[in-house]
PDB file of C-alpha atoms and ligand atoms in Angstrom:
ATOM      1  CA  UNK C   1      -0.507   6.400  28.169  1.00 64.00           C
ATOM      2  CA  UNK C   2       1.384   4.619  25.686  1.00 93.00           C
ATOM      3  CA  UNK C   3       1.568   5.893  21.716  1.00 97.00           C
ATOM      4  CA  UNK C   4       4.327   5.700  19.432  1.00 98.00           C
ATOM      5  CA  UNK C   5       5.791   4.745  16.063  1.00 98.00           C
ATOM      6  CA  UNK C   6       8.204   1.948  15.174  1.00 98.00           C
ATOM      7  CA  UNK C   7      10.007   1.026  11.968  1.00 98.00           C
ATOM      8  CA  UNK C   8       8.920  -2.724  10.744  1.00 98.00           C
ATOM      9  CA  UNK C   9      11.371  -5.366  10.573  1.00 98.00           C
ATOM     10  CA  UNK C  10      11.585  -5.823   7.182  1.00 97.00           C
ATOM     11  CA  UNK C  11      12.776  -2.241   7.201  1.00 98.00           C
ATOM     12  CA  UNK C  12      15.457  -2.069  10.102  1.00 97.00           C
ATOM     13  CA  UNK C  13      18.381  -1.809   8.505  1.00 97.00           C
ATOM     14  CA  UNK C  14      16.574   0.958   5.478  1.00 97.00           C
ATOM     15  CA  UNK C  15      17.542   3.724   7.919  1.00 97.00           C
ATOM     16  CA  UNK C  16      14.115   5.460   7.660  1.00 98.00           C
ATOM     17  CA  UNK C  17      12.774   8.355   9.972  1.00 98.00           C
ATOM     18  CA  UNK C  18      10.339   7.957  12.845  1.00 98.00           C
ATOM     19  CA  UNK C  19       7.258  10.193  11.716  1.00 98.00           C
ATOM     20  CA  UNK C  20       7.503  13.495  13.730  1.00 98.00           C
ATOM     21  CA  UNK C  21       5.890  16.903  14.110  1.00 98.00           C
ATOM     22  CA  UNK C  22       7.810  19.785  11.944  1.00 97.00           C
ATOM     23  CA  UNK C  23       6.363  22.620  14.411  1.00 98.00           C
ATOM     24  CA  UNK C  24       5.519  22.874  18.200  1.00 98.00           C
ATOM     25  CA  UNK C  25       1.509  23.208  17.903  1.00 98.00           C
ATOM     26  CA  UNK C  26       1.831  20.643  14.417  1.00 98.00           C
ATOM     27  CA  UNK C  27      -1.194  18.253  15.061  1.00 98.00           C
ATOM     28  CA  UNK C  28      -0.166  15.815  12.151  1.00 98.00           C
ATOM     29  CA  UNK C  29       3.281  13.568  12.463  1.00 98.00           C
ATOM     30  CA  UNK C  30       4.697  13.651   8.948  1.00 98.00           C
ATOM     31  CA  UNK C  31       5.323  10.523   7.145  1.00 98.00           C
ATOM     32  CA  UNK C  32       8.001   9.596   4.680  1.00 98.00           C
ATOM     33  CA  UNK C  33       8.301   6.967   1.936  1.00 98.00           C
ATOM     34  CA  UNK C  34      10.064   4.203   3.021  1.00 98.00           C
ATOM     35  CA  UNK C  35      11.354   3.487  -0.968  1.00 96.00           C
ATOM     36  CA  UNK C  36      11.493   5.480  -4.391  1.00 96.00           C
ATOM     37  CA  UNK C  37       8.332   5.245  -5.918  1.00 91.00           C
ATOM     38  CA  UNK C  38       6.187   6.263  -9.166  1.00 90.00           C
ATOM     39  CA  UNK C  39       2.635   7.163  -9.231  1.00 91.00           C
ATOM     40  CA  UNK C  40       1.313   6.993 -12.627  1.00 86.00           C
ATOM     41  CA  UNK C  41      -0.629   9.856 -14.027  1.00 88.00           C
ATOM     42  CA  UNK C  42      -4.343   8.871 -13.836  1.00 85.00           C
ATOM     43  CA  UNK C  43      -4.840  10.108 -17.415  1.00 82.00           C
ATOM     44  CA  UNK C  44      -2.259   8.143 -18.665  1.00 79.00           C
ATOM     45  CA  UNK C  45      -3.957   5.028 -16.739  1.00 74.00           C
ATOM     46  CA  UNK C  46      -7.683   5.828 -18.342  1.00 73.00           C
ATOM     47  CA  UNK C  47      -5.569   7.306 -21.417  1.00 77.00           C
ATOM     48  CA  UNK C  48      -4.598   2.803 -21.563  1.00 75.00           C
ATOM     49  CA  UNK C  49      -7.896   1.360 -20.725  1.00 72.00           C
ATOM     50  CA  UNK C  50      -9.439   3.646 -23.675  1.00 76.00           C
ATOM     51  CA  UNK C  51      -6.513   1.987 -26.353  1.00 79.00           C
ATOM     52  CA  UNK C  52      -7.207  -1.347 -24.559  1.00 74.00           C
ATOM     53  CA  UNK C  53     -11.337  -1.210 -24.819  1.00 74.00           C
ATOM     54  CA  UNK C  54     -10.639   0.517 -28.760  1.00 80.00           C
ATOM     55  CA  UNK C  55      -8.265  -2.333 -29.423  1.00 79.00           C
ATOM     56  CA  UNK C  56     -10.003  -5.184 -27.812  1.00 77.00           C
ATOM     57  CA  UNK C  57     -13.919  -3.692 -28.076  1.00 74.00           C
ATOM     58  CA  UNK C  58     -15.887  -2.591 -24.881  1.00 64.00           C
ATOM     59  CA  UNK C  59     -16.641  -6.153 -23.823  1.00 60.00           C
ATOM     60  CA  UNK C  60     -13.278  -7.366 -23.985  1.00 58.00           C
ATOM     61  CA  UNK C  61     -12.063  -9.423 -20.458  1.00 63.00           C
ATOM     62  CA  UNK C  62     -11.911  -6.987 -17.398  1.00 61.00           C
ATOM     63  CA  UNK C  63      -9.472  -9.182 -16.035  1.00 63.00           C
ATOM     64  CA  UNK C  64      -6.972  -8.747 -18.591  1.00 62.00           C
ATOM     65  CA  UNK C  65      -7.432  -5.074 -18.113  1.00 61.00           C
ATOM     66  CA  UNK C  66      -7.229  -5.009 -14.775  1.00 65.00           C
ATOM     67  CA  UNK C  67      -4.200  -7.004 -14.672  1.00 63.00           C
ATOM     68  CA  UNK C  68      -2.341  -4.566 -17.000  1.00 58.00           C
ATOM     69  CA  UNK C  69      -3.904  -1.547 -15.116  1.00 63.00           C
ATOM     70  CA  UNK C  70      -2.382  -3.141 -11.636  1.00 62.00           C
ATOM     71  CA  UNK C  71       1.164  -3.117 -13.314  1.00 57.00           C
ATOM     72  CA  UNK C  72       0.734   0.980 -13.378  1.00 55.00           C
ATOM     73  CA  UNK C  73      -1.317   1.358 -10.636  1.00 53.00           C
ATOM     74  CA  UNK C  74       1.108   1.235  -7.089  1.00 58.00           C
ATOM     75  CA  UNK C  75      -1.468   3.715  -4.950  1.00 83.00           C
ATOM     76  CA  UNK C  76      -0.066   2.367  -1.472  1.00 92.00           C
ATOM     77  CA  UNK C  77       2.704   4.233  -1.123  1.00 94.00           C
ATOM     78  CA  UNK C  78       4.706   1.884   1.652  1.00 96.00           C
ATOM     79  CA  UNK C  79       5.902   4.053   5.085  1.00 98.00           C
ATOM     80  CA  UNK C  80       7.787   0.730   6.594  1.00 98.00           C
ATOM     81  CA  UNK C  81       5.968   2.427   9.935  1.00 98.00           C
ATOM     82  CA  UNK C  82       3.540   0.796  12.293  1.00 98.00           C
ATOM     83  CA  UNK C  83       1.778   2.944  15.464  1.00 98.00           C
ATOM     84  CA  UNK C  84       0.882   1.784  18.862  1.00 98.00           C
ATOM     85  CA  UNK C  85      -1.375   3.145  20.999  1.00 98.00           C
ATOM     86  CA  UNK C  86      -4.748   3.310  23.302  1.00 97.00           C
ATOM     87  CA  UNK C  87      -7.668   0.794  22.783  1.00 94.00           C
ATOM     88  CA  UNK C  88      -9.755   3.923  22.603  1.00 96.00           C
ATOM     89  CA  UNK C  89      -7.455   5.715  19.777  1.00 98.00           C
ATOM     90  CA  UNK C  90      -6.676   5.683  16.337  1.00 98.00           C
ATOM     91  CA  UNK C  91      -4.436   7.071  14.059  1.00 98.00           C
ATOM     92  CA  UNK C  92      -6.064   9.504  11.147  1.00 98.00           C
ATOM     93  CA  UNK C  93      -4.637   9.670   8.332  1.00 98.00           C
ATOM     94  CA  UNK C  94      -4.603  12.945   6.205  1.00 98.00           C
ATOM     95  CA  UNK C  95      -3.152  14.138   3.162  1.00 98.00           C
ATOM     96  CA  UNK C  96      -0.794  17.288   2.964  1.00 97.00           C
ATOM     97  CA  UNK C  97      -2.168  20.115   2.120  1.00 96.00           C
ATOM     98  CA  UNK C  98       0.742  20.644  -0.563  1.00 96.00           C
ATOM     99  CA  UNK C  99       0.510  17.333  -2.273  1.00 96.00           C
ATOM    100  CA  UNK C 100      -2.519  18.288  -4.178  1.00 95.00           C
ATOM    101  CA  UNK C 101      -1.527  21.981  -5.138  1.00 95.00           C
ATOM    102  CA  UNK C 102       2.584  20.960  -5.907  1.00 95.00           C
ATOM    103  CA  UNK C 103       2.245  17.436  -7.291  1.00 94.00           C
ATOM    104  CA  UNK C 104      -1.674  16.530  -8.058  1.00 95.00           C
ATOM    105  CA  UNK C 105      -1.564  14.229  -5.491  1.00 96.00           C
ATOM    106  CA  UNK C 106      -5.009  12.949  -3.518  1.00 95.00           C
ATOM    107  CA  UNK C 107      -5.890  10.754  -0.938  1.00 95.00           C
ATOM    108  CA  UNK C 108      -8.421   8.510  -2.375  1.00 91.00           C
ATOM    109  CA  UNK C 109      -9.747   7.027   0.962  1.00 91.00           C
ATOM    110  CA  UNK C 110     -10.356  10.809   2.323  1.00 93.00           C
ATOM    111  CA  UNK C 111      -9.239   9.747   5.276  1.00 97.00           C
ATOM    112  CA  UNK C 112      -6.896   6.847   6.721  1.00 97.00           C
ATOM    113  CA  UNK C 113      -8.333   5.058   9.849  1.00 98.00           C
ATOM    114  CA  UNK C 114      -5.204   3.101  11.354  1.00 98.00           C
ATOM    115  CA  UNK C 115      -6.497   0.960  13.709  1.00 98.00           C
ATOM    116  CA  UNK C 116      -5.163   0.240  17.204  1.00 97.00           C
ATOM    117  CA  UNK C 117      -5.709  -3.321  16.393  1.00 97.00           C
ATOM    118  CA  UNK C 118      -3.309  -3.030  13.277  1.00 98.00           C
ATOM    119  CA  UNK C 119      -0.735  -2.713  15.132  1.00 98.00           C
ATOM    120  CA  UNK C 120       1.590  -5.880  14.965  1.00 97.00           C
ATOM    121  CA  UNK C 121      -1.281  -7.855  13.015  1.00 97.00           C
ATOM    122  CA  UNK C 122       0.162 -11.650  12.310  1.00 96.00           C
ATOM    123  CA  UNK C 123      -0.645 -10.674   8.257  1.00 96.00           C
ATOM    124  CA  UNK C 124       2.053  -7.414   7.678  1.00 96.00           C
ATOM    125  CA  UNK C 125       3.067  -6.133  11.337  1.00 98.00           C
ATOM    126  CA  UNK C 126       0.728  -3.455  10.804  1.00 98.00           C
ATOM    127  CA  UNK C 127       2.217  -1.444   8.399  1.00 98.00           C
ATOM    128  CA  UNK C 128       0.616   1.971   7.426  1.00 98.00           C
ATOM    129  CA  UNK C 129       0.568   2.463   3.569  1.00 97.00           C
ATOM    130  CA  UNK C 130      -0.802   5.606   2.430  1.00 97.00           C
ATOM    131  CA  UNK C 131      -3.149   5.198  -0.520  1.00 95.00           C
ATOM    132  CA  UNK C 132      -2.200   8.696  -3.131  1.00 95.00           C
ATOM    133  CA  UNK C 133      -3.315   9.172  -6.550  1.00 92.00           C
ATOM    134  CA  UNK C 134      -1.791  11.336  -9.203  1.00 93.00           C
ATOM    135  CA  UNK C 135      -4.323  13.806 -10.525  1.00 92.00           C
ATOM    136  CA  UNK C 136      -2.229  15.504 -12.910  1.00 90.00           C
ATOM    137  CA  UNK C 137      -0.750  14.599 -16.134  1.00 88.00           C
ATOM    138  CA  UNK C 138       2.557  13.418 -15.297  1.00 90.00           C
ATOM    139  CA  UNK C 139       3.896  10.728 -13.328  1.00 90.00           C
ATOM    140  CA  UNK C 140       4.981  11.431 -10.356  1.00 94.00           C
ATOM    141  CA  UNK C 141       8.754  10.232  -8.758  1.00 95.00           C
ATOM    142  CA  UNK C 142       8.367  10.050  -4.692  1.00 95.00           C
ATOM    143  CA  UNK C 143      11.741   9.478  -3.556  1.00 97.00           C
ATOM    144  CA  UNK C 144      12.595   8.022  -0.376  1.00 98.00           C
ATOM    145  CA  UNK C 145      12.575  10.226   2.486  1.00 98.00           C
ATOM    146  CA  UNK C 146      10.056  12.229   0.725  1.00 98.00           C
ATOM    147  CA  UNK C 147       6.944  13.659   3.349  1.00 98.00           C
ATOM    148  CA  UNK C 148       3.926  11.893   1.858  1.00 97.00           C
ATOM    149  CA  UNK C 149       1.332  12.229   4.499  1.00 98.00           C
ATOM    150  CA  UNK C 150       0.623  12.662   8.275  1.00 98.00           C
ATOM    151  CA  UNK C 151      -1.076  10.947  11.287  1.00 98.00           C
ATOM    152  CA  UNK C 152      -3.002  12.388  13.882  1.00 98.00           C
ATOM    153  CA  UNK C 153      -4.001  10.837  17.064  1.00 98.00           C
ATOM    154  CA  UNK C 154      -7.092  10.348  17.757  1.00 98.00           C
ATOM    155  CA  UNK C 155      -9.882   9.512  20.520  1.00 98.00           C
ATOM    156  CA  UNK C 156     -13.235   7.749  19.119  1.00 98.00           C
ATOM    157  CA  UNK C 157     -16.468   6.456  21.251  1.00 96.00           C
ATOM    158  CA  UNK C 158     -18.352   3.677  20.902  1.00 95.00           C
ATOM    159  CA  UNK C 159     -22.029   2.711  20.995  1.00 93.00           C
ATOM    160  CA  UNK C 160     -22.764   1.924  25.005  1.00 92.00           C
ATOM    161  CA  UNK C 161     -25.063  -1.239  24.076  1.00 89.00           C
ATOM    162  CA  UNK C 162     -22.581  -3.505  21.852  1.00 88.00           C
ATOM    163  CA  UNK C 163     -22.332  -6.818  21.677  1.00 90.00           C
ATOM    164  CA  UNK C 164     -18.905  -8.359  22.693  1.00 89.00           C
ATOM    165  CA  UNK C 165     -16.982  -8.269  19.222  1.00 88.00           C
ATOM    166  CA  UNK C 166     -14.449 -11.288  19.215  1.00 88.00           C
ATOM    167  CA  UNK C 167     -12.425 -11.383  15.729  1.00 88.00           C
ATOM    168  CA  UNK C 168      -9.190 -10.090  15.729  1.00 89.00           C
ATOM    169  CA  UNK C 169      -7.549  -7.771  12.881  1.00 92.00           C
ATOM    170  CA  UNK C 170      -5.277  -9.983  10.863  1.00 91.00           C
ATOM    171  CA  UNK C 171      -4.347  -7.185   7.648  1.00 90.00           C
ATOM    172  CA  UNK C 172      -5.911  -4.355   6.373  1.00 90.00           C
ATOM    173  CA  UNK C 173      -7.380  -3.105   3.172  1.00 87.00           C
ATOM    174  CA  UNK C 174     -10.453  -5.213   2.625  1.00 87.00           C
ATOM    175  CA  UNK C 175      -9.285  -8.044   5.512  1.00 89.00           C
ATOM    176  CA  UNK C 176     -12.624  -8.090   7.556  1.00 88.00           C
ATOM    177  CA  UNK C 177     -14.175  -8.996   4.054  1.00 84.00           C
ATOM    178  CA  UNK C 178     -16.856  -7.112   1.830  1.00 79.00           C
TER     179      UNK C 178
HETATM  180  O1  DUT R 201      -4.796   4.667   4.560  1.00 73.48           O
HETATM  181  C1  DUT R 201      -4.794   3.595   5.173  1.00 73.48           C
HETATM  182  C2  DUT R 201      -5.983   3.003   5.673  1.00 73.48           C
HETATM  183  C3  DUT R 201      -5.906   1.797   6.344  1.00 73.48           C
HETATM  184  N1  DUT R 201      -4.707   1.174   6.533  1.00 73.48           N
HETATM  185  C4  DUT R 201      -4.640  -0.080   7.298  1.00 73.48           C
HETATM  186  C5  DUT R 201      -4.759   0.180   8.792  1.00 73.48           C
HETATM  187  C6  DUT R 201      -6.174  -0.159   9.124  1.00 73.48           C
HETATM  188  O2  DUT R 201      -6.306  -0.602  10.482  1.00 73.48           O
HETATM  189  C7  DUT R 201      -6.493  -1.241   8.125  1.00 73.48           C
HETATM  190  C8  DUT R 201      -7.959  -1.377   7.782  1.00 73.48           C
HETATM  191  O3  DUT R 201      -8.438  -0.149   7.338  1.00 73.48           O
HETATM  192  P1  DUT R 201      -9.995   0.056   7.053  1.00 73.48           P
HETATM  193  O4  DUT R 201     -10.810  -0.587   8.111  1.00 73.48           O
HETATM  194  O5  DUT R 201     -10.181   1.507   6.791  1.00 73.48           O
HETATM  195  O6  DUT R 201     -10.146  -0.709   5.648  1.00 73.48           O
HETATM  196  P2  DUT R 201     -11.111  -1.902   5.216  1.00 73.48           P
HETATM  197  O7  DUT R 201     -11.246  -1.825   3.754  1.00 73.48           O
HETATM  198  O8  DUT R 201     -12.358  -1.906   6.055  1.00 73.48           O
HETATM  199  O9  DUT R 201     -10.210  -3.172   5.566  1.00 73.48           O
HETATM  200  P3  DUT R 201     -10.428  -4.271   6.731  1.00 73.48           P
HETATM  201  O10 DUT R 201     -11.457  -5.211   6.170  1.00 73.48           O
HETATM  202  O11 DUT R 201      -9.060  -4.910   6.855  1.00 73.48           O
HETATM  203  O12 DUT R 201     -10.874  -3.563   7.976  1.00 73.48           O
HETATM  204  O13 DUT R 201      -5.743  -0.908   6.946  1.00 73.48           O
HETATM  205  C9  DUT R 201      -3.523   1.756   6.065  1.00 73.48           C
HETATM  206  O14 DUT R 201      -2.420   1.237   6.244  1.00 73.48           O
HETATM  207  N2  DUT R 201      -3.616   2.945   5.386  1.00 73.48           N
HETATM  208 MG1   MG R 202     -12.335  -2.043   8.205  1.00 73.48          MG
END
């Protein structure tokens, strides 16, 4: 049985904290921010796309908006952590149950699914970013160090009549295509 964490490379000398367990029945390994970080109020991100679409009229380019939007939109908060473990495992990843109630904060995706195959991918060495958006009406300053998440462990099955699957996981977040 082999599951762990690691710090990525880019990150060895950042001095950042394996994710660990705060309690002795804790299911979830807590997660820090590997960097400072600001998530943007969501109201203050529609608050700009309603002065753009006034300004520019309803039809205006989507691209342009988008590409200011992106400037205030960093959702992937970055852990500078990757996880090994089973073929038959992955890692879930859940919000804290504080981050909404204290600081507004969601997890978009519901759920994180870090695949075993992640691990070391030839795209970013697998590392796990944890997607959060700010609900409420501030923006929010993550600091480094700061518990932003937590990964469980997990066992999954598969379908007993599949066909041999050959492509290998080179990124994440839309990699495999639509
Ligand atoms: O919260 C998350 C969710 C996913 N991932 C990474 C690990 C995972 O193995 C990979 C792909 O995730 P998923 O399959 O959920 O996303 P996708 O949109 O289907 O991307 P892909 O096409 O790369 O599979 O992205 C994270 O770092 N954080
Ligand atoms: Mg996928």
């Amino acid at each position: 049985m082999a599951r762990g964490f690691k710090i990525v490379s880019k990150y060895a000398q950042a001095g950042l904290t394996i994710p660990y367990r705060t309690t002795k029945q804790a299911a979830g390994y807590d997660f820090e921010a590997a960097a400072d970080f600001t998530l943007p109020s969501i109201w203050k991100l529609n608050f700009i796309k309603v002065l753009w679409q006034l300004r520019h009229g309803e039809t205006s380019s989507a691209t342009d908006l988008d590409a200011a939007a992106k400037t205030l939109k960093p959702f992937l908060v970055p852990t500078g952590i990757k996880a090994f473990m089973n073929e038959n495992e992955y890692l879930l990843i859940a919000n804290r149950s504080s981050n909404p109630l204290k600081r507004g904060l969601i997890l978009p995706n519901g759920i994180g699914v870090i695949d075993a195959d992640y691990y070391d991918n030839p795209n970013n060495e697998g590392e796990i970013f944890i997607q959060l958006i700010n609900m409420g009406i501030r923006d929010v300053q993550i600091k480094k160090g700061e518990r932003i998440g937590q990964g469980i462990f997990t066992s999954y099955l598969t379908a007993s009549a599949e066909d041999e699957i050959k492509t290998t996981r080179s990124g994440g977040f839309g990699s495999s295509g639509k």
